[in-house]
Coordinates of C-alpha atoms in Angstrom, one line a residue:
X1 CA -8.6 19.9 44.9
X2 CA -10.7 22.2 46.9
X3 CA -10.0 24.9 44.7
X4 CA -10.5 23.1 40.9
X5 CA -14.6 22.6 42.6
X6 CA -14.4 26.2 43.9
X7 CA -13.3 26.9 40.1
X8 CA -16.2 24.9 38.1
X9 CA -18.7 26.2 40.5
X10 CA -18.0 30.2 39.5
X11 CA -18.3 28.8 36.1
X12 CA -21.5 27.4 36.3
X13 CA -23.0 30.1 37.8
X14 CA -21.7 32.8 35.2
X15 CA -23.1 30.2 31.9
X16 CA -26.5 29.9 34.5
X17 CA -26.8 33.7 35.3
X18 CA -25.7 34.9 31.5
X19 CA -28.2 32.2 30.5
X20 CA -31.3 33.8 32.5
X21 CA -30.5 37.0 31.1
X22 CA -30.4 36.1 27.8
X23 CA -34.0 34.1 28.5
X24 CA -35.3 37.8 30.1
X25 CA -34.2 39.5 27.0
X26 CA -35.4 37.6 24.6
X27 CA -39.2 37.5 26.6
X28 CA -39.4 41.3 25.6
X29 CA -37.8 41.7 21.8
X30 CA -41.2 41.5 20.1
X31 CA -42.8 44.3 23.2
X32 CA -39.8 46.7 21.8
X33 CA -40.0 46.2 18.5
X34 CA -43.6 47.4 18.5
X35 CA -43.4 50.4 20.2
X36 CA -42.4 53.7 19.1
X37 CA -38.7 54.5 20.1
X38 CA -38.2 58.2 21.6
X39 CA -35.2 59.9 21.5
X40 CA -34.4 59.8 25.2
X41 CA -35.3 55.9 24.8
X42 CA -32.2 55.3 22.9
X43 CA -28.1 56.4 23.0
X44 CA -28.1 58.7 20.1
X45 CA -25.3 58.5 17.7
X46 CA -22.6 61.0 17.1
X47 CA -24.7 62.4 14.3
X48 CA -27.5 62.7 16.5
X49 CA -26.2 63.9 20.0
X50 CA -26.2 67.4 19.5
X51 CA -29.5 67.5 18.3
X52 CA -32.5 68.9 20.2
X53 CA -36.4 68.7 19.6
X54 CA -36.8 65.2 18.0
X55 CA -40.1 64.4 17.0
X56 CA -40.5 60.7 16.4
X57 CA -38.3 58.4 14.9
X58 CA -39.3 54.6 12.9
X59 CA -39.6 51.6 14.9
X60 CA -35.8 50.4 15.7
X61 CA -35.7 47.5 13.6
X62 CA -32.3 44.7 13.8
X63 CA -32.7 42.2 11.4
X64 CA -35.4 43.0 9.9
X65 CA -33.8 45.8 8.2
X66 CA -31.4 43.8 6.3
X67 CA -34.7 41.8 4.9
X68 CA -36.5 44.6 3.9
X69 CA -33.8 46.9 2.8
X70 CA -34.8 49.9 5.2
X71 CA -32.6 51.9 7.5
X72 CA -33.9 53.5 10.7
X73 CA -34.3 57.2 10.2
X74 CA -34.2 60.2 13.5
X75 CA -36.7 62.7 11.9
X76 CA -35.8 66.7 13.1
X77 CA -38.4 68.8 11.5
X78 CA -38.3 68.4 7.9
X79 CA -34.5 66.8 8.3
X80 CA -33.6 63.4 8.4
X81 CA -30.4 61.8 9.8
X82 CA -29.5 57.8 9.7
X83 CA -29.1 55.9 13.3
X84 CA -27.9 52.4 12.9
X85 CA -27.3 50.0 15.4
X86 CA -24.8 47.7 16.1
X87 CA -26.3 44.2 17.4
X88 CA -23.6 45.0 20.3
X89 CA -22.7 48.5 20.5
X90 CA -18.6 49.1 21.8
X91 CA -17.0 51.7 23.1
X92 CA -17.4 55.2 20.7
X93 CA -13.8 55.9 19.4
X94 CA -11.9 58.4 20.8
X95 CA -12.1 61.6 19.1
X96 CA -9.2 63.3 20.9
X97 CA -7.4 60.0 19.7
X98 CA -8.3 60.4 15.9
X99 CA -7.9 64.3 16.2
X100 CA -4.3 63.8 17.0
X101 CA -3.6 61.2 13.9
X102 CA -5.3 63.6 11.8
X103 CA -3.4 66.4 12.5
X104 CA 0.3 64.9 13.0
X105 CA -0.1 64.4 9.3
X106 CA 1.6 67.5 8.6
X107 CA 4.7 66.8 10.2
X108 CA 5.3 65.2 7.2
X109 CA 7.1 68.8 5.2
X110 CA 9.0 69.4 8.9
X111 CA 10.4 66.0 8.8
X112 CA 11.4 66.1 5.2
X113 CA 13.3 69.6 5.7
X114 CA 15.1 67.4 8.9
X115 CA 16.6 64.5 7.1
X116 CA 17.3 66.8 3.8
X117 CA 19.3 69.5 5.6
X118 CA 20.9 67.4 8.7
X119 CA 23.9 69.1 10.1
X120 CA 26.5 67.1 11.7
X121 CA 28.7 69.2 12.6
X122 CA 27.1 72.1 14.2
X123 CA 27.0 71.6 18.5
X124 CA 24.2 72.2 20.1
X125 CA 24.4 72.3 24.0
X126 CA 22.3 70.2 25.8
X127 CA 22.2 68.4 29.6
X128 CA 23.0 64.7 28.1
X129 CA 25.9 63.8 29.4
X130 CA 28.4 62.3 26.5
X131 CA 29.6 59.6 28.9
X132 CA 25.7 58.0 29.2
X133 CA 25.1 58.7 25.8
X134 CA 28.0 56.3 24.7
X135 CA 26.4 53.5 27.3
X136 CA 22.8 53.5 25.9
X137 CA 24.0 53.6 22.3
X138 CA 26.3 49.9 23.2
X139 CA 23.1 49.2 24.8
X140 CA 21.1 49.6 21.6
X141 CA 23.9 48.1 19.3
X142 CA 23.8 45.0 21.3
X143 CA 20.1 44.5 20.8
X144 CA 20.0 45.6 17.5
X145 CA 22.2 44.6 14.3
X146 CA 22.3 48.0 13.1
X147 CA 26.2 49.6 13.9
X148 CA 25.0 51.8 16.6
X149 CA 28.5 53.2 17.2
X150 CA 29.2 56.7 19.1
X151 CA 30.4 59.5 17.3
X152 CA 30.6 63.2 17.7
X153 CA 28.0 63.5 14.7
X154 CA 25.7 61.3 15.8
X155 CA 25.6 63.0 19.1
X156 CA 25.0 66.2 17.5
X157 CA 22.2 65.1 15.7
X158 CA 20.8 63.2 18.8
X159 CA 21.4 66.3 21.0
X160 CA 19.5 69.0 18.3
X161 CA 16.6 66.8 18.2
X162 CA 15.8 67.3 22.0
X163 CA 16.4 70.8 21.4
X164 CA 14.9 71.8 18.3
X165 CA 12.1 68.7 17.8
X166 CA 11.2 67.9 21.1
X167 CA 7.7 68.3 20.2
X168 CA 8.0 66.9 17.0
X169 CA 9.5 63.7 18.9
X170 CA 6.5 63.5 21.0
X171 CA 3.7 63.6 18.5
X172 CA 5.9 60.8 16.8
X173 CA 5.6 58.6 20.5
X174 CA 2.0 59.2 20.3
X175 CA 1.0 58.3 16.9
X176 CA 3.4 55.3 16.8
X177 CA 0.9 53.3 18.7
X178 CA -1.6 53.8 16.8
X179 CA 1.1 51.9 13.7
X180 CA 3.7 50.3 15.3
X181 CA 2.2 47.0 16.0
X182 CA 1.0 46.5 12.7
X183 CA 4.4 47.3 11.6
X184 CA 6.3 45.1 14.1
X185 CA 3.6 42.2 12.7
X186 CA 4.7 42.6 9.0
X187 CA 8.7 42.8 10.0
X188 CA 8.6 39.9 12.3
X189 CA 7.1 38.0 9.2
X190 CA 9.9 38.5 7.0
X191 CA 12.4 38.5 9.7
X192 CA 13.8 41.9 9.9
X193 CA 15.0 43.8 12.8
X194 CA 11.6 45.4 14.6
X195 CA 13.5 48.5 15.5
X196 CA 13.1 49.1 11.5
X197 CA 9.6 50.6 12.4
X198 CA 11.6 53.6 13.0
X199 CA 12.4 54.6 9.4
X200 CA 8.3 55.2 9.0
X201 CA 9.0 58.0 10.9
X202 CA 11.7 58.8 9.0
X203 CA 10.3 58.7 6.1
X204 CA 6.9 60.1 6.2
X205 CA 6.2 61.4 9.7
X206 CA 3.7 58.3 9.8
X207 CA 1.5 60.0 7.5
X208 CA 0.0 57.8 5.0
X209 CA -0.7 60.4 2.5
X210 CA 2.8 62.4 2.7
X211 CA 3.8 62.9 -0.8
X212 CA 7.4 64.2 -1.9
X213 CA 8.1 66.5 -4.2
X214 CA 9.5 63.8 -6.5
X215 CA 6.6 61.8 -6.1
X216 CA 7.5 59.6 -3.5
X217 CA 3.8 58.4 -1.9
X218 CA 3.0 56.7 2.0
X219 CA 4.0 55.9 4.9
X220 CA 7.2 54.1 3.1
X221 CA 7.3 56.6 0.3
X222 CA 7.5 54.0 -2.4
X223 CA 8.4 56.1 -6.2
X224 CA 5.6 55.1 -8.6
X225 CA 8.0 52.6 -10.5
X226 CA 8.9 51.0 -7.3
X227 CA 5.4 50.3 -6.0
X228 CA 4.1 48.9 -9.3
X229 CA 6.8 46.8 -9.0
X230 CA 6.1 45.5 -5.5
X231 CA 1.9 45.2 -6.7
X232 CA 0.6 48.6 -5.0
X233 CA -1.9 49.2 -7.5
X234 CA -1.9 53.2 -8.6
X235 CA -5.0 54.2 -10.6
X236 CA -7.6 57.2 -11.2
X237 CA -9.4 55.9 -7.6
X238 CA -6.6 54.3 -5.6
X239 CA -3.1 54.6 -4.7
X240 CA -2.2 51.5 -2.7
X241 CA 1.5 52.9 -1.8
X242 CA -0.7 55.0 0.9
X243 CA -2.6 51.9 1.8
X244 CA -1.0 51.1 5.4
X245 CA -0.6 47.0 5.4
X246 CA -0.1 46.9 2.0
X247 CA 2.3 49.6 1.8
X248 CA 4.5 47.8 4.5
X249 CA 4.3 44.5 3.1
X250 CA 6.1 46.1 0.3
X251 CA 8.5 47.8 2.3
X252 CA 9.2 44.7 3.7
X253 CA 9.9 43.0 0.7
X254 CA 12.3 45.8 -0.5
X255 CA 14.3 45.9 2.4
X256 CA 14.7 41.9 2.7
X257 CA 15.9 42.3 -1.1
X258 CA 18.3 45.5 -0.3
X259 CA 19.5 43.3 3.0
X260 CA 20.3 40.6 0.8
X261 CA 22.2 42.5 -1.8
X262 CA 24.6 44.0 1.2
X263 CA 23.9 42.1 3.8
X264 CA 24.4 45.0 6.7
X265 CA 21.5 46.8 7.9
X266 CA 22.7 50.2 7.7
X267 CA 23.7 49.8 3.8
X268 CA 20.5 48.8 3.2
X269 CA 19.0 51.6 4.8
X270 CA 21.4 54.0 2.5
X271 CA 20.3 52.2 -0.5
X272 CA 16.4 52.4 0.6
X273 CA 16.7 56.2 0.5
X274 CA 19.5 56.6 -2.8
X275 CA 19.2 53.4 -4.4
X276 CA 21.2 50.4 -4.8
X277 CA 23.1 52.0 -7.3
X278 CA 24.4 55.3 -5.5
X279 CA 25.9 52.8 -2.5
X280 CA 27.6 50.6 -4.9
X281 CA 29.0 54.0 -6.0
X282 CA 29.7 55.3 -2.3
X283 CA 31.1 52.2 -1.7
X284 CA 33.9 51.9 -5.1
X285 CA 35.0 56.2 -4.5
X286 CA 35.6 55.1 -1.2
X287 CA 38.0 52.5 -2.0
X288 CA 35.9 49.1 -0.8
X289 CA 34.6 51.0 2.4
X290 CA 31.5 49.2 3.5
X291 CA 30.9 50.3 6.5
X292 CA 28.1 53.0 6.3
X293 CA 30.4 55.9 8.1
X294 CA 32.8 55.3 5.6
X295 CA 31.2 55.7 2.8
X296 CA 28.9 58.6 3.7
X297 CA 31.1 61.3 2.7
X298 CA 30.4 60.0 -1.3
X299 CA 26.6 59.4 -0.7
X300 CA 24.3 61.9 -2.2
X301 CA 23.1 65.4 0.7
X302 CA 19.9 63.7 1.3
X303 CA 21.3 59.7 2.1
X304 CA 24.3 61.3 4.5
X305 CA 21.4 62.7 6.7
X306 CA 19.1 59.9 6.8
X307 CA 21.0 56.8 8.6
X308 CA 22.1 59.4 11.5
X309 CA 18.8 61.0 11.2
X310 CA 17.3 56.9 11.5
X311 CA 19.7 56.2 14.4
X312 CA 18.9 59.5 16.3
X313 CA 15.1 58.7 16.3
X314 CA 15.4 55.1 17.7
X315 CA 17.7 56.5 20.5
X316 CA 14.7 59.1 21.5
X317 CA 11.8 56.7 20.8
X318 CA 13.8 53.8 22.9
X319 CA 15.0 56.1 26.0
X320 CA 12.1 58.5 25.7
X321 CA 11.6 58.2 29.3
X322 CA 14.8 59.0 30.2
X323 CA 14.6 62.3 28.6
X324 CA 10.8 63.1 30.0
X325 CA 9.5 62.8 26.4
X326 CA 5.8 62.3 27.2
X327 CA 3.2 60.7 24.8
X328 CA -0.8 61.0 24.7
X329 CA -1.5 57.3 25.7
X330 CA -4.7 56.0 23.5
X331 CA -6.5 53.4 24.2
X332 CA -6.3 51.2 21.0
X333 CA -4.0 50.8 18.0
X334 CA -4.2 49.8 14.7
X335 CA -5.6 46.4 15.1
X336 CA -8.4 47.7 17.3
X337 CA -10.3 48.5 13.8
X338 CA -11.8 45.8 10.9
X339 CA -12.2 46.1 7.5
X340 CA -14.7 44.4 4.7
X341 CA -14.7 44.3 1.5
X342 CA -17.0 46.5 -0.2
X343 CA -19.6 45.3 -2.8
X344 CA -20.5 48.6 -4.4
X345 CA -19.1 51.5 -5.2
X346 CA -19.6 54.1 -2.2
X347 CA -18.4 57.2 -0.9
X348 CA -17.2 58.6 2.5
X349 CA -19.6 61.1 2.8
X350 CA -22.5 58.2 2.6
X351 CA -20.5 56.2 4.8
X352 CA -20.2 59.1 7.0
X353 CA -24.0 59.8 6.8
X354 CA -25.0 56.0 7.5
X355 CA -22.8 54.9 10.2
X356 CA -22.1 58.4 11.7
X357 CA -19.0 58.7 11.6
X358 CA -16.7 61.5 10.7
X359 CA -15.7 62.4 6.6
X360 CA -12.1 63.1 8.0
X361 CA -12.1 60.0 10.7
X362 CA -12.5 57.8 7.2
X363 CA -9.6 59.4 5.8
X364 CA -7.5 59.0 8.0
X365 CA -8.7 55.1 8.5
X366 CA -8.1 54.3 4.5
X367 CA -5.9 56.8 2.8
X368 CA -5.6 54.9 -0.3
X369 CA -8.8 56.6 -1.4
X370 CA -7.4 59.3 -3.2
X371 CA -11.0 61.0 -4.2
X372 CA -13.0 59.9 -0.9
X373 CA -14.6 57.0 -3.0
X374 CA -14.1 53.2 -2.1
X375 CA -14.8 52.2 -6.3
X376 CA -16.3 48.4 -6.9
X377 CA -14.1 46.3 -9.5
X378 CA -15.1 43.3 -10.5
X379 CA -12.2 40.9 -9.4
X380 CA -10.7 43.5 -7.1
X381 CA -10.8 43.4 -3.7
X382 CA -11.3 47.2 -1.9
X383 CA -11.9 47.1 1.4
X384 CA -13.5 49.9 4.1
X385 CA -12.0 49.9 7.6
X386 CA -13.8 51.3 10.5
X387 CA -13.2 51.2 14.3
X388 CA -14.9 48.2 15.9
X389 CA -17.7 49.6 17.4
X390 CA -19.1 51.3 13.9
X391 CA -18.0 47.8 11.8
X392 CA -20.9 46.3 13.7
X393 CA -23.5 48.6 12.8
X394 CA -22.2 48.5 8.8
X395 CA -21.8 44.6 8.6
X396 CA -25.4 44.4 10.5
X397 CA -27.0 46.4 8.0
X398 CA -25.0 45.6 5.1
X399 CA -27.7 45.0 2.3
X400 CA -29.8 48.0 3.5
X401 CA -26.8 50.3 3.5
X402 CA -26.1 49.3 -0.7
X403 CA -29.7 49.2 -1.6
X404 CA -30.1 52.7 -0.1
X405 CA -26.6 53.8 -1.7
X406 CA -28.1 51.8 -5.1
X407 CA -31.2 54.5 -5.0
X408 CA -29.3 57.7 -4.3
X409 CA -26.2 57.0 -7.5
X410 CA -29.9 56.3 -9.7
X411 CA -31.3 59.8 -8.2
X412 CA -27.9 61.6 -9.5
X413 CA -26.9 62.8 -12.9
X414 CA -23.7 60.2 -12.8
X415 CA -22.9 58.0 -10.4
X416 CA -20.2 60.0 -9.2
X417 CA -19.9 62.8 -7.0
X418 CA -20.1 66.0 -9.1
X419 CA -16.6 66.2 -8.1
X420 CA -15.1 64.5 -10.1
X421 CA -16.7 65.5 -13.6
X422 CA -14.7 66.9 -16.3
X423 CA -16.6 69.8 -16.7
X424 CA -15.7 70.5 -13.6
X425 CA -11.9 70.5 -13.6
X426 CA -10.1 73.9 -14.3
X427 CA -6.6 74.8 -14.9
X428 CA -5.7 78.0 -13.0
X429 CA -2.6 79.4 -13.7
X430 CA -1.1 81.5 -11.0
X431 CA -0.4 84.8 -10.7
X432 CA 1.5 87.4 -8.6
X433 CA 0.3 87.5 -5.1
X434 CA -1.9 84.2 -5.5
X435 CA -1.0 81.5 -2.6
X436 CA -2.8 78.6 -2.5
X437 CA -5.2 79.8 0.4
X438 CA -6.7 82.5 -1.6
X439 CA -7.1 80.6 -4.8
X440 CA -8.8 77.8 -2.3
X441 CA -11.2 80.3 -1.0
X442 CA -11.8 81.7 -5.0
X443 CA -13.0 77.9 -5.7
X444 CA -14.8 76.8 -2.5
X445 CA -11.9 74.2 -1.8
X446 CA -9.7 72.9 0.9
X447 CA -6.0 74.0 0.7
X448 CA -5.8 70.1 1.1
X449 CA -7.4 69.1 -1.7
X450 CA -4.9 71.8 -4.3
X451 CA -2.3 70.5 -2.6
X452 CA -3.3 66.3 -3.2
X453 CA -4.6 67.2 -6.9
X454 CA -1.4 68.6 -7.7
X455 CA 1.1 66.4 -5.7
X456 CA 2.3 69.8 -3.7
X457 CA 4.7 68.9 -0.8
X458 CA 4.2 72.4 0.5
X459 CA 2.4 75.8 0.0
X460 CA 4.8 77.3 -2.4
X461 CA 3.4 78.7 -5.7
X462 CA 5.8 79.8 -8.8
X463 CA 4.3 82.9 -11.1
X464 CA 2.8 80.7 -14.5
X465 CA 2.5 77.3 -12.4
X466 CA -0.6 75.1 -13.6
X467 CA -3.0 74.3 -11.2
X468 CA -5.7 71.2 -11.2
X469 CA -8.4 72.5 -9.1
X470 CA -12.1 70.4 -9.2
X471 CA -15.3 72.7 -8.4
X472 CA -18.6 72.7 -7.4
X473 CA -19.2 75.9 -8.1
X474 CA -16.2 77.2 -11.1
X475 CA -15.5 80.5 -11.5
X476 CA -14.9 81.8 -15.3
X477 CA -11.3 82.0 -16.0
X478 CA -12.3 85.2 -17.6
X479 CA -13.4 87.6 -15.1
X480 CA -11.2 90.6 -14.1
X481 CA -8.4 90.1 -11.4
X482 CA -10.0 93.0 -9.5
X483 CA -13.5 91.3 -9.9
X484 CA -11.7 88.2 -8.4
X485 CA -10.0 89.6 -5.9
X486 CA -13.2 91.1 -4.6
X487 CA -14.6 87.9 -4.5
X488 CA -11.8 86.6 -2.3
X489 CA -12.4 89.7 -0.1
X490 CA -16.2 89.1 0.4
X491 CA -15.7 85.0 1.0
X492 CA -12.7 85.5 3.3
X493 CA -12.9 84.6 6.8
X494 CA -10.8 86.8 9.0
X495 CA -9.4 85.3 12.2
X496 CA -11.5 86.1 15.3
X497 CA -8.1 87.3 16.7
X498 CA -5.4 88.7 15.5
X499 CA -2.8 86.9 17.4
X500 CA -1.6 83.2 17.5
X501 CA 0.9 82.3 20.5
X502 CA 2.6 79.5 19.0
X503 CA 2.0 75.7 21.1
X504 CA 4.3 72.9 21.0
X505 CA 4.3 71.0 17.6
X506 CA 3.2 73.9 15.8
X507 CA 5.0 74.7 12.4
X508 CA 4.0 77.3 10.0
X509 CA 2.3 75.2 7.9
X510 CA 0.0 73.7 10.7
X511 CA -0.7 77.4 11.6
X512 CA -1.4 78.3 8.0
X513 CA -4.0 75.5 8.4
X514 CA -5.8 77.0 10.8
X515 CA -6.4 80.2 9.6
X516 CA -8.4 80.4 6.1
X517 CA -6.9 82.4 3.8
X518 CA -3.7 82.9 5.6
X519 CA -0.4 81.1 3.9
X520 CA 3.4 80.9 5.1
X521 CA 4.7 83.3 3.3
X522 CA 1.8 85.7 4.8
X523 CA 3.3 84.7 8.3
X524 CA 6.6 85.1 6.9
X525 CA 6.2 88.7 6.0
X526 CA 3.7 89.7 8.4
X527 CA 6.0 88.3 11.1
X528 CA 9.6 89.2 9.7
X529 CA 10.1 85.5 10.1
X530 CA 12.9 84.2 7.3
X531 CA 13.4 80.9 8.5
X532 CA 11.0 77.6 9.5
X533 CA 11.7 77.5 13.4
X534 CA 9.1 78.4 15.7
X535 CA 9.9 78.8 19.9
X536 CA 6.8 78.0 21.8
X537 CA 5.2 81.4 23.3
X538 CA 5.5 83.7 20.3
X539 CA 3.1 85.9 19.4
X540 CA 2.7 85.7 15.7
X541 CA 0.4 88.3 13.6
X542 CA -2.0 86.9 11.6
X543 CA -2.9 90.2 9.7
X544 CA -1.1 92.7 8.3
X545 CA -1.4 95.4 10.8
X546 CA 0.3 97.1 13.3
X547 CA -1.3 94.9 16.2

């Protein structure tokens, strides 16, 4: 008894105390809303930080600024800059966090290449005992109603992962969290095994934007007939099979259908990857078979590497610990951001400007964007997600933030970023010794942006391809190739050194990425490099010189 009075006693005096404060902060709003705000009076945002020598800035204004439609503005010199408030500013997001999201997007072509080319057969040696191996796979097949069943080839595979995509394995553990429970929400909705997560990373290496070279599109790869028939909407603006929930909804629903056409787990993986159709083939050649082991032999390259290459990543991501596989722990997943619905048409880089946060943060938050523009449709619903902490300050300002958006698109020739204008939009066809870093750097582009225009799943260029490219600043078609190549030459950045030593995780294309101007096949040659594997500690040349 003593202890329930003990109880109610702390809880009066919290409500009494938080009561007081509020009372003392509320006796000095009108004192700070009249005074001018200094710089070092105020947390300045990540737009803001870095700057020095601020000179004054607008009164700091809460709700009045959604009343008036004005937005408070840090003036540096003759710049200006945006710093909204939140009415209860969080924690600032974890850049280290979003840098690693951003960047274990292009795991997507080393994955790919994985699955595609499995072998089976080949032995690699490693220190997992075969014995313990066959105990934690029964372990597994008891939890799980996939046929987790030992076999020498499912060893194999299990064994060259820790060998060859160690690293790969642990960028997977690290940007699982930031997915996984949103995954684990939609599967436990329509009732199929949670472990099914794994085929994301399977599939797409968790990038939302991976793209195969058929077409395939997500974090579920979903082929443009198949999404439209699931409702991911696919237009000029949005492609909704890179939309994470909505994508996985999907994905849901296809797999409950596939499970209830063959009602096993591991068929419906097959069929997930080949189709329906191929199984039903696989399974007649094989004479009835329906097990998935026995039927693999008649599956198409691709499907006879993907169920092993499914089971193999559960194993690692389930006994990671037991094999020292170490993730970056985060502190927040998926559901630690919000979204809203937008109510004009806006663009990342006003978002980015407003709210202050990154142009490549918001890409990697809402990837169904395909031109950096959330578009407003009447009777459509498009929403913006943002981390917690900067959905306060947006929602808070919400009318200023379209009236002042409203005023720029009247200031602009169209009310779309230059970008996007026909005018703008040239077809380059390449030519011998072209690669796409050097045709980037002709058009003041991102590698990135040639690849996503023209649905490229990796840097390789063909002599007389087509090429999409959409420029600020075009350069005419008919100018020399020496003229150009000058250009190229001049505009160029060359690497500050001449060496890389390759890190864990690192791939040639990631490298390639780093280093403007520089493509695979330059590392390739440079290098004397003929396949895709890279051992940690190599010195690669990124120049063609001697040193």
């Amino acid at each position: 008894m003593y202890s329930y009075k003990f109880l109610w006693l702390n809880l009066f005096l919290v409500v009494f105390m938080n009561i007081s404060v509020f009372s003392q902060e509320a006796n000095h709003t009108s004192e700070e809303q009249a005074k001018i705000v200094e710089a070092k009076d105020i947390p300045l945002d990540s737009l803001a930080k870095d700057m020095e020598g601020v000179e004054q800035m607008e009164p700091l204004k809460t709700s009045n600024a959604i009343h008036d439609n004005s937005l408070p503005v840090v003036t540096i010199g003759d710049k200006k800059s945006y710093d909204l408030k939140d009415l209860d500013i969080a924690a600032k997001y974890d850049s280290l966090w979003m840098k690693e999201l951003y960047e274990s997007a292009a795991l997507f072509d080393e994955m790919y290449e994985m699955v595609s080319e499995l072998d089976t057969t080949t032995v690699v040696e490693n220190t997992l005992n075969t014995d313990t191996l066959k105990l934690r796979l029964e372990r597994l097949n008891q939890k799980t109603p996939f046929n987790v069943a030992y076999n020498p080839s499912l060893e194999n595979v299990i064994k060259s992962f820790l060998v060859r995509k160690r690293g790969f394995i642990e960028r997977m553990l690290t940007a699982s969290q930031f997915y996984f429970p949103m995954f684990e929400e939609q599967l436990d909705k329509y009732d199929i095994p949670l472990e099914m997560k794994y085929l994301a990373i399977v599939e797409s290496a968790l990038n939302p934007r991976a793209r195969s070279r058929v077409g395939a599109t997500g974090l579920w790869q979903f082929m443009y007939g198949t999404g439209k028939m699931y409702k991911l909407d696919v237009n000029s603006y949005v492609d909704e099979r890179s939309d994470p929930i909505k994508s996985t909804e999907a994905a849901c629903k296809y797999l409950s259908k596939l499970y209830g056409i063959f009602e096993d787990w591991d068929l419906a993986l097959a069929a997930y990857n080949s189709g329906p159709g191929n199984v039903n083939k696989a399974i007649r050649r094989s004479g009835g078979y329906k097990n998935y082991w026995n039927i693999r032999r008649n599956l198409p390259r691709e499907t006879a590497g993907y169920v092993p290459a499914f089971l193999a990543t559960m194993y690692l991501l389930e006994y990671a610990d037991e094999h020292g596989l170490k993730a970056k722990k985060v502190d927040r997943n998926y559901f630690e951001t919000d979204t809203v619905h937008v109510k004009s048409l806006i663009s990342f880089d006003q978002i980015s400007e407003l709210v202050g946060i990154g142009v490549e943060e918001l890409k990697v938050l809402n990837p169904s964007y395909k031109l950096n523009i959330i578009p407003y449709v009447e009777g459509k619903e498009y929403t913006l997600r943002l981390p917690r902490a900067d959905m306060g300050k947006f929602v808070a300002n919400e009318e200023a933030i379209y009236a002042h958006v409203k005023e720029q698109l009247k200031s602009q020739e169209s009310p779309l970023p230059q970008l996007v204008k026909a005018d703008d939009r040239i077809r380059y066809k390449v030519r011998s010794g072209d690669y796409l870093g050097k045709i980037a750097a002709r058009y003041g582009v991102g590698v990135s942006q040639i690849k996503r225009w023209n649905g490229l799943r990796s840097n390789n260029l063909r002599i007389g391809q087509r090429l999409t490219i959409f420029t600020r600043n075009p350069v005419i078609a008919s100018k020399s190739a020496s003229k150009g190549a000058k250009t190229v030459a001049s505009t160029s950045k060359v690497p500050a050194s001449k060496i890389h030593t390759v890190k864990s995780g690192d791939s040639l294309w990631t490298i390639s990425q780093k280093y403007p101007g520089i493509s695979i096949e330059n590392l390739r040659e440079w290098n004397g490099i003929s396949g895709n594997n890279l051992k940690p500690g190599t010195k690669l040349k990124l120049c063609n010189c001697s040193s």
